[in-house]
Short mmCIF file of C-alpha atoms and ligand atoms in Angstrom, two decimals:
data_model
loop_
_atom_site.label_atom_id
_atom_site.label_comp_id
_atom_site.label_asym_id
_atom_site.label_seq_id
_atom_site.Cartn_x
_atom_site.Cartn_y
_atom_site.Cartn_z
CA MET A 214 27.14 -72.75 3.48
CA LYS A 215 29.64 -70.87 1.61
CA GLN A 216 27.63 -70.80 -1.81
CA GLU A 217 24.74 -69.66 0.53
CA LEU A 218 27.18 -66.65 1.79
CA GLU A 219 28.25 -66.00 -1.69
CA GLN A 220 24.63 -65.86 -2.96
CA ILE A 221 23.97 -63.56 0.05
CA LYS A 222 26.48 -61.05 -0.91
CA ILE A 223 25.81 -60.92 -4.74
CA TYR A 224 22.15 -60.77 -3.94
CA GLY A 225 22.77 -57.99 -1.26
CA LEU A 226 25.28 -55.77 -3.35
CA SER A 227 23.08 -55.69 -6.59
CA ALA A 228 20.05 -54.94 -4.56
CA ILE A 229 21.84 -52.05 -2.78
CA GLU A 230 23.12 -50.87 -6.23
CA LYS A 231 19.65 -50.68 -7.48
CA ALA A 232 18.40 -48.78 -4.38
CA VAL A 233 16.37 -45.85 -5.54
CA ASP A 234 16.03 -44.01 -2.06
CA GLU A 235 16.98 -44.03 1.47
CA LYS A 236 14.02 -46.15 2.58
CA THR A 237 14.80 -49.01 0.22
CA LEU A 238 18.15 -48.71 1.82
CA ASN A 239 16.86 -49.38 5.00
CA GLU A 240 14.73 -52.09 4.24
CA LEU A 241 17.95 -53.90 2.87
CA ARG A 242 19.66 -53.16 5.78
CA VAL A 243 17.28 -54.59 7.98
CA GLU A 244 16.80 -57.90 5.69
CA LEU A 245 20.74 -58.37 5.55
CA LEU A 246 22.19 -57.35 8.86
CA SER A 247 19.50 -57.52 11.30
CA LYS A 248 19.01 -59.84 14.22
CA ASN A 249 16.57 -61.38 11.91
CA GLY A 250 18.16 -60.75 8.89
CA LYS A 251 19.94 -63.26 6.23
CA LEU A 252 23.34 -62.81 7.69
CA THR A 253 22.34 -63.42 11.21
CA ALA A 254 20.38 -66.77 10.09
CA ILE A 255 23.71 -67.98 8.64
CA LEU A 256 25.88 -67.44 11.61
CA ARG A 257 23.04 -69.35 13.51
CA GLY A 258 23.81 -72.27 11.37
CA MET A 259 27.58 -72.02 12.53
CA ARG A 260 26.81 -74.88 15.20
CA ASP A 261 26.77 -77.24 12.33
CA VAL A 262 29.70 -76.49 10.56
CA PRO A 263 32.81 -78.93 11.55
CA ALA A 264 34.89 -77.20 13.62
CA GLU A 265 38.26 -77.10 11.35
CA GLU A 266 36.12 -75.04 8.50
CA ARG A 267 34.66 -72.62 11.27
CA PRO A 268 37.24 -70.03 11.02
CA VAL A 269 37.09 -70.02 7.10
CA VAL A 270 33.41 -69.53 6.98
CA GLY A 271 33.56 -67.19 9.98
CA ALA A 272 35.86 -64.92 8.01
CA LEU A 273 34.09 -65.58 5.07
CA VAL A 274 30.78 -63.94 6.92
CA ASN A 275 32.88 -60.78 8.00
CA GLU A 276 34.00 -60.43 4.70
CA VAL A 277 30.40 -60.53 3.47
CA ARG A 278 29.10 -58.32 6.06
CA ASP A 279 31.66 -55.88 5.41
CA ALA A 280 31.20 -55.79 1.95
CA ILE A 281 27.29 -55.05 2.50
CA GLU A 282 28.26 -52.41 5.04
CA GLY A 283 30.42 -50.79 2.74
CA ALA A 284 28.21 -50.67 0.16
CA LEU A 285 25.30 -49.64 1.95
CA LYS A 286 27.59 -46.49 3.16
CA VAL A 287 28.89 -45.54 -0.15
CA LYS A 288 25.18 -45.69 -1.64
CA GLU A 289 23.75 -43.63 1.72
CA GLU A 290 26.48 -41.13 0.96
CA GLY A 291 25.44 -40.83 -2.50
CA PHE A 292 21.96 -39.87 -1.58
CA ILE A 293 22.91 -37.42 1.03
CA ASN A 294 25.08 -35.87 -1.24
CA ALA A 295 22.39 -36.03 -3.91
CA LYS A 296 20.08 -34.03 -1.34
CA LEU A 297 22.60 -31.42 -0.43
CA GLN A 298 23.31 -30.78 -4.43
CA GLU A 299 19.31 -30.45 -4.76
CA LYS A 300 19.35 -28.08 -1.84
CA LEU A 301 22.37 -25.91 -2.88
CA LYS A 302 20.93 -25.54 -6.44
CA SER A 303 17.32 -24.39 -5.25
CA GLU A 304 18.68 -21.99 -2.63
CA GLN A 305 21.37 -20.48 -5.05
CA ILE A 306 22.01 -16.95 -4.77
CA ASP A 307 22.54 -14.89 -8.02
CA ILE A 308 25.47 -12.75 -7.03
CA SER A 309 25.69 -11.27 -10.28
CA LEU A 310 22.31 -9.74 -9.71
CA PRO A 311 22.49 -5.95 -9.13
CA ALA A 312 22.26 -5.09 -5.49
CA LEU A 313 18.99 -3.11 -4.55
CA LYS A 314 19.82 0.54 -4.01
CA ILE A 315 18.83 1.91 -0.85
CA PRO A 316 18.80 5.52 -0.64
CA HIS A 317 20.41 6.79 2.35
CA GLY A 318 18.94 9.47 4.47
CA ALA A 319 20.27 13.31 4.59
CA PRO A 320 19.55 15.93 7.39
CA ASN A 321 16.47 18.47 6.63
CA ILE A 322 18.11 21.80 5.73
CA LEU A 323 16.66 23.17 8.56
CA GLU A 324 18.13 20.67 10.82
CA HIS A 325 21.31 22.06 9.06
CA ILE A 326 21.28 25.12 9.46
CA ILE A 327 20.09 25.24 13.21
CA GLU A 328 23.10 23.02 13.91
CA GLU A 329 25.36 25.40 12.27
CA VAL A 330 23.99 28.77 14.69
CA GLU A 331 24.66 26.13 17.34
CA GLU A 332 28.02 25.84 16.51
CA VAL A 333 28.84 29.48 16.07
CA PHE A 334 27.31 30.43 19.48
CA MET A 335 28.66 27.42 21.53
CA SER A 336 31.97 28.74 20.34
CA MET A 337 30.88 31.98 21.80
CA GLY A 338 30.32 29.94 25.36
CA TYR A 339 26.50 29.89 24.74
CA ASP A 340 24.57 26.76 26.21
CA VAL A 341 22.02 25.03 23.85
CA VAL A 342 18.66 24.68 26.10
CA ASP A 343 15.49 23.16 25.41
CA GLY A 344 12.00 24.37 26.54
CA PRO A 345 8.30 23.00 26.27
CA GLU A 346 6.16 23.13 23.04
CA ILE A 347 2.81 23.37 24.97
CA GLU A 348 3.49 26.01 27.45
CA GLU A 349 1.85 28.05 29.83
CA ASP A 350 0.47 31.62 29.04
CA ARG A 351 2.72 33.23 32.11
CA PHE A 352 5.58 32.29 30.25
CA ASN A 353 4.59 32.73 26.75
CA PHE A 354 3.39 36.23 27.43
CA GLU A 355 2.55 37.48 31.00
CA LEU A 356 6.53 37.17 32.40
CA LEU A 357 7.64 38.77 29.16
CA ASN A 358 5.60 41.87 30.20
CA ILE A 359 2.54 41.31 27.62
CA PRO A 360 -0.23 41.16 30.13
CA LYS A 361 -3.68 39.53 29.52
CA GLY A 362 -5.62 41.89 27.01
CA HIS A 363 -2.72 43.72 25.26
CA PRO A 364 -2.91 44.24 21.65
CA ALA A 365 0.47 42.49 21.29
CA ARG A 366 -1.39 39.07 21.67
CA ASP A 367 -3.25 39.76 18.72
CA ALA A 368 -0.21 39.94 16.57
CA GLN A 369 0.85 36.14 17.78
CA ASP A 370 -2.10 34.69 16.84
CA THR A 371 -2.16 31.73 19.30
CA PHE A 372 -3.31 27.88 19.49
CA TYR A 373 -4.72 28.03 23.13
CA ILE A 374 -5.53 24.39 24.71
CA GLU A 375 -7.16 24.86 27.92
CA ASP A 376 -9.10 28.04 28.57
CA GLU A 377 -6.44 30.38 27.88
CA ARG A 378 -3.82 29.13 30.22
CA ILE A 379 -2.24 26.24 28.27
CA LEU A 380 -1.05 26.93 24.76
CA LEU A 381 1.15 25.88 22.07
CA ARG A 382 4.06 28.45 22.53
CA SER A 383 3.80 31.07 19.42
CA GLN A 384 7.72 32.00 20.19
CA THR A 385 10.51 30.46 21.60
CA SER A 386 11.03 33.52 23.92
CA PRO A 387 9.14 31.74 26.73
CA VAL A 388 12.42 29.88 27.22
CA GLN A 389 14.29 33.10 28.18
CA ALA A 390 11.81 33.18 31.51
CA ARG A 391 12.23 29.64 32.12
CA THR A 392 15.85 29.90 31.83
CA MET A 393 16.21 33.11 34.06
CA LEU A 394 13.97 31.98 36.73
CA ALA A 395 16.02 28.39 36.67
CA ALA A 396 19.08 30.53 37.29
CA GLY A 397 17.94 32.24 40.33
CA GLY A 398 18.78 35.78 39.73
CA ASP A 399 22.13 35.88 40.55
CA LYS A 400 24.23 34.15 37.83
CA PRO A 401 25.16 35.20 34.20
CA ILE A 402 23.48 33.51 31.31
CA ARG A 403 24.09 32.81 27.81
CA MET A 404 21.61 30.60 26.20
CA ILE A 405 20.09 29.90 22.84
CA CYS A 406 17.13 27.92 22.27
CA PRO A 407 16.41 26.73 18.85
CA GLY A 408 12.50 25.00 18.68
CA LYS A 409 9.05 24.82 17.34
CA THR A 410 6.58 27.27 17.35
CA TYR A 411 2.86 27.51 16.13
CA ARG A 412 0.65 30.08 15.10
CA ARG A 413 -2.79 30.30 13.71
CA ASP A 414 -1.47 31.27 10.34
CA ALA A 415 -2.63 30.45 6.88
CA ASP A 416 0.17 28.54 5.26
CA ASP A 417 1.39 30.16 2.27
CA ALA A 418 4.97 30.48 0.77
CA THR A 419 6.05 32.61 3.42
CA HIS A 420 3.74 31.39 6.36
CA SER A 421 3.63 27.93 8.37
CA HIS A 422 1.20 27.43 11.20
CA GLN A 423 4.59 25.64 12.62
CA PHE A 424 8.02 27.14 12.32
CA MET A 425 11.22 27.02 13.89
CA GLN A 426 12.94 29.85 16.16
CA ILE A 427 16.22 30.28 17.72
CA GLU A 428 15.96 32.20 20.74
CA GLY A 429 18.75 33.71 22.48
CA LEU A 430 19.39 35.51 25.79
CA LEU A 431 22.74 36.75 27.61
CA ILE A 432 22.42 38.41 30.98
CA ASP A 433 25.37 39.71 32.78
CA LYS A 434 26.44 43.33 33.98
CA ASN A 435 27.31 46.32 32.25
CA ILE A 436 26.13 44.93 28.46
CA SER A 437 25.36 47.26 25.88
CA LEU A 438 23.54 47.41 22.73
CA ALA A 439 27.30 47.19 21.37
CA ASP A 440 27.83 43.73 22.83
CA LEU A 441 24.59 43.06 20.70
CA LYS A 442 25.81 44.57 17.58
CA GLY A 443 29.32 42.87 18.17
CA THR A 444 27.43 39.25 18.50
CA PHE A 445 25.01 39.54 15.75
CA ASP A 446 28.00 40.74 13.18
CA GLU A 447 29.93 37.69 14.39
CA ILE A 448 27.20 35.19 13.56
CA ALA A 449 26.25 37.09 10.48
CA LYS A 450 29.60 36.58 9.27
CA LYS A 451 29.80 32.98 10.12
CA LEU A 452 26.56 32.43 8.40
CA PHE A 453 27.02 34.19 5.29
CA GLY A 454 30.24 35.56 4.70
CA GLU A 455 33.13 37.35 6.20
CA ASP A 456 32.14 40.71 4.16
CA VAL A 457 28.47 41.02 5.24
CA GLN A 458 27.52 43.86 6.59
CA THR A 459 25.35 44.37 9.69
CA ARG A 460 22.85 47.02 10.83
CA PHE A 461 20.25 47.62 13.11
CA ARG A 462 16.67 49.07 12.80
CA PRO A 463 14.64 50.63 15.67
CA SER A 464 11.73 48.46 16.21
CA TYR A 465 9.23 47.44 19.12
CA TYR A 466 9.34 44.36 21.16
CA GLN A 467 7.30 44.22 24.61
CA PHE A 468 10.25 42.17 25.93
CA THR A 469 13.05 44.53 24.91
CA GLU A 470 13.97 48.24 25.36
CA PRO A 471 15.36 49.34 23.34
CA SER A 472 14.06 46.78 20.44
CA VAL A 473 15.62 46.45 16.85
CA GLU A 474 15.23 44.42 13.28
CA THR A 475 18.94 43.27 12.43
CA ASP A 476 19.63 43.63 8.91
CA ILE A 477 22.52 42.20 6.84
CA SER A 478 23.67 43.59 3.64
CA CYS A 479 22.55 41.45 0.77
CA PHE A 480 24.95 38.46 -0.15
CA VAL A 481 23.79 38.04 -3.24
CA CYS A 482 24.00 41.66 -4.93
CA LYS A 483 26.65 42.92 -2.29
CA GLY A 484 24.25 45.85 -1.45
CA LYS A 485 23.28 47.35 -4.88
CA GLY A 486 19.75 45.68 -4.91
CA CYS A 487 18.36 42.37 -6.50
CA SER A 488 14.91 40.70 -5.90
CA LEU A 489 15.97 38.76 -2.72
CA CYS A 490 16.86 42.18 -0.99
CA LYS A 491 13.95 43.96 -2.52
CA ASN A 492 16.36 46.37 -4.22
CA SER A 493 16.95 47.72 -0.89
CA GLY A 494 20.29 46.06 -0.31
CA TRP A 495 19.71 44.79 3.02
CA ILE A 496 17.82 41.68 4.52
CA THR A 497 16.45 41.75 8.00
CA VAL A 498 17.41 38.37 9.76
CA SER A 499 16.21 38.92 13.29
CA GLY A 500 14.37 40.41 16.05
CA ALA A 501 16.29 41.53 19.34
CA GLY A 502 16.87 44.13 21.94
CA MET A 503 18.09 44.71 25.38
CA VAL A 504 16.29 42.59 27.93
CA HIS A 505 13.14 44.61 29.31
CA PRO A 506 13.74 45.59 33.04
CA ASN A 507 9.99 44.51 33.77
CA VAL A 508 11.00 40.95 32.12
CA LEU A 509 14.51 40.94 34.29
CA ARG A 510 12.14 41.81 37.69
CA ASN A 511 9.69 39.33 36.64
CA CYS A 512 12.05 36.37 36.32
CA GLY A 513 14.18 37.21 39.21
CA TYR A 514 16.77 39.30 38.27
CA ASP A 515 17.37 42.73 39.78
CA PRO A 516 17.80 45.02 36.75
CA LYS A 517 19.88 47.70 38.63
CA VAL A 518 22.59 44.77 38.88
CA TRP A 519 21.83 42.90 35.90
CA ASN A 520 21.14 43.62 32.18
CA GLY A 521 21.46 41.60 28.84
CA PHE A 522 20.27 41.28 25.03
CA ALA A 523 17.95 38.84 23.45
CA PHE A 524 17.19 38.06 20.15
CA GLY A 525 15.03 35.55 17.84
CA PHE A 526 15.91 34.19 14.51
CA GLY A 527 13.37 32.54 12.40
CA ALA A 528 15.22 28.97 11.22
CA GLU A 529 13.52 28.98 8.02
CA ARG A 530 14.01 32.27 7.17
CA LEU A 531 17.72 31.93 7.59
CA ALA A 532 17.89 28.69 5.47
CA MET A 533 15.38 30.05 2.74
CA LEU A 534 18.11 32.80 2.44
CA LYS A 535 21.04 31.09 2.81
CA TYR A 536 19.81 28.33 0.37
CA GLY A 537 17.84 30.14 -1.93
CA ILE A 538 14.59 28.01 -0.87
CA SER A 539 11.28 29.84 -2.08
CA ASP A 540 8.68 28.54 -0.02
CA ILE A 541 8.73 27.51 3.48
CA ARG A 542 6.00 24.71 3.05
CA LYS A 543 9.26 22.72 1.57
CA PHE A 544 10.57 22.21 4.91
CA TYR A 545 7.66 20.46 5.82
CA GLN A 546 6.42 18.19 3.21
CA THR A 547 7.14 14.58 2.95
CA ASP A 548 7.56 14.17 -0.91
CA LEU A 549 11.42 13.16 -1.01
CA ARG A 550 11.35 14.89 -4.73
CA GLU A 551 10.46 18.21 -3.18
CA SER A 552 11.89 18.34 -0.05
CA VAL A 553 14.99 20.17 0.73
CA VAL A 554 17.87 18.09 2.17
CA PHE A 555 21.28 18.64 2.85
CA ASP A 556 23.98 16.86 1.24
CA ARG A 557 26.87 16.90 4.06
CA LYS A 558 29.39 15.80 1.44
CA GLU A 559 28.61 18.84 -0.60
CA GLY A 560 28.13 20.89 2.24
N1 DAH B 839 9.72 36.47 19.84
C1 DAH B 839 9.61 37.45 18.81
C2 DAH B 839 8.99 37.01 17.41
O1 DAH B 839 8.36 35.78 17.59
C3 DAH B 839 11.27 37.01 18.34
C4 DAH B 839 12.35 37.95 18.91
C5 DAH B 839 12.13 39.40 19.02
C6 DAH B 839 12.66 37.57 20.15
C7 DAH B 839 12.86 39.83 19.78
C8 DAH B 839 13.35 38.17 21.06
C9 DAH B 839 13.78 39.32 20.73
O2 DAH B 839 14.23 37.34 21.89
O3 DAH B 839 14.49 40.08 21.50
O4 DAH B 839 8.73 37.63 16.89
#
């Protein structure tokens, strides 16, 4: 019996050693250690062993079982380890490869100039408000003193959506009317409204069927053109430099009386004359004026008590002037090589 045990041990250990995979190893485990295995068969024969030899044989059985179990374990760990190594190898990440360059975004320059204008006006106590781009004729024209059939409507070739009643706003001025009506006719107002506007213009270097305006409105008591001039001075200096001069030229808008064009002295040639200012020394940056009494009345404000001023900047025009951009279409194209973005770090 002792011999048999020795043989099982020798056979088992060498078979385990030679096993090529886990499956063979499992088969050997069954063959050697299971209920029907070789070692159990020997144990069954213990009955026939003389009582005095049993402890010796028993100890030997245990020793053989331990040796086989130990060898199985070592071999099994070997297989697991090899598998792991293989997996690690196949999933290896080459950390020496240069990383992919992901370009990070920058705000559109238009966005940037609007933020700049907002900041200047907010520092003067203005609210930034929003209005709908799909607008009613009443807000875009009628309440602003431009009745149906008025020739001024032709100047703003409008995209109508529904039977001349619903349109894409051709200016941000309707937000003036909306703000006054919402305020109820008894409160002062200071607001600016940057937003998209639409006109049936053929696109070229200075025209776009969609562009941005920044509307402004101040309503209070005893406001004069001098207040508008002071406000315009402030924004011109903040945007274009402290040494910039401003001037008003008479103009005409239906919703203001008197109306003006607001000019700044050319910040490139300092007024001497250059290609930017077309040798005039001045650049026009917005339309403005004192809010027309009809508009005040239409929007619930008593013109005997309240008055105020309004203005409208073209945002693209501001950005084109300030950053020397020659073509308005550049703001709207999606080709990154050509589009105009603002680098906050440099700015
Ligand atoms: N809405 C005018 C335009 O599109 C610009 C404008 C001029 C707005 C004078 C105003 C203003 O509020 O007072 O040409």
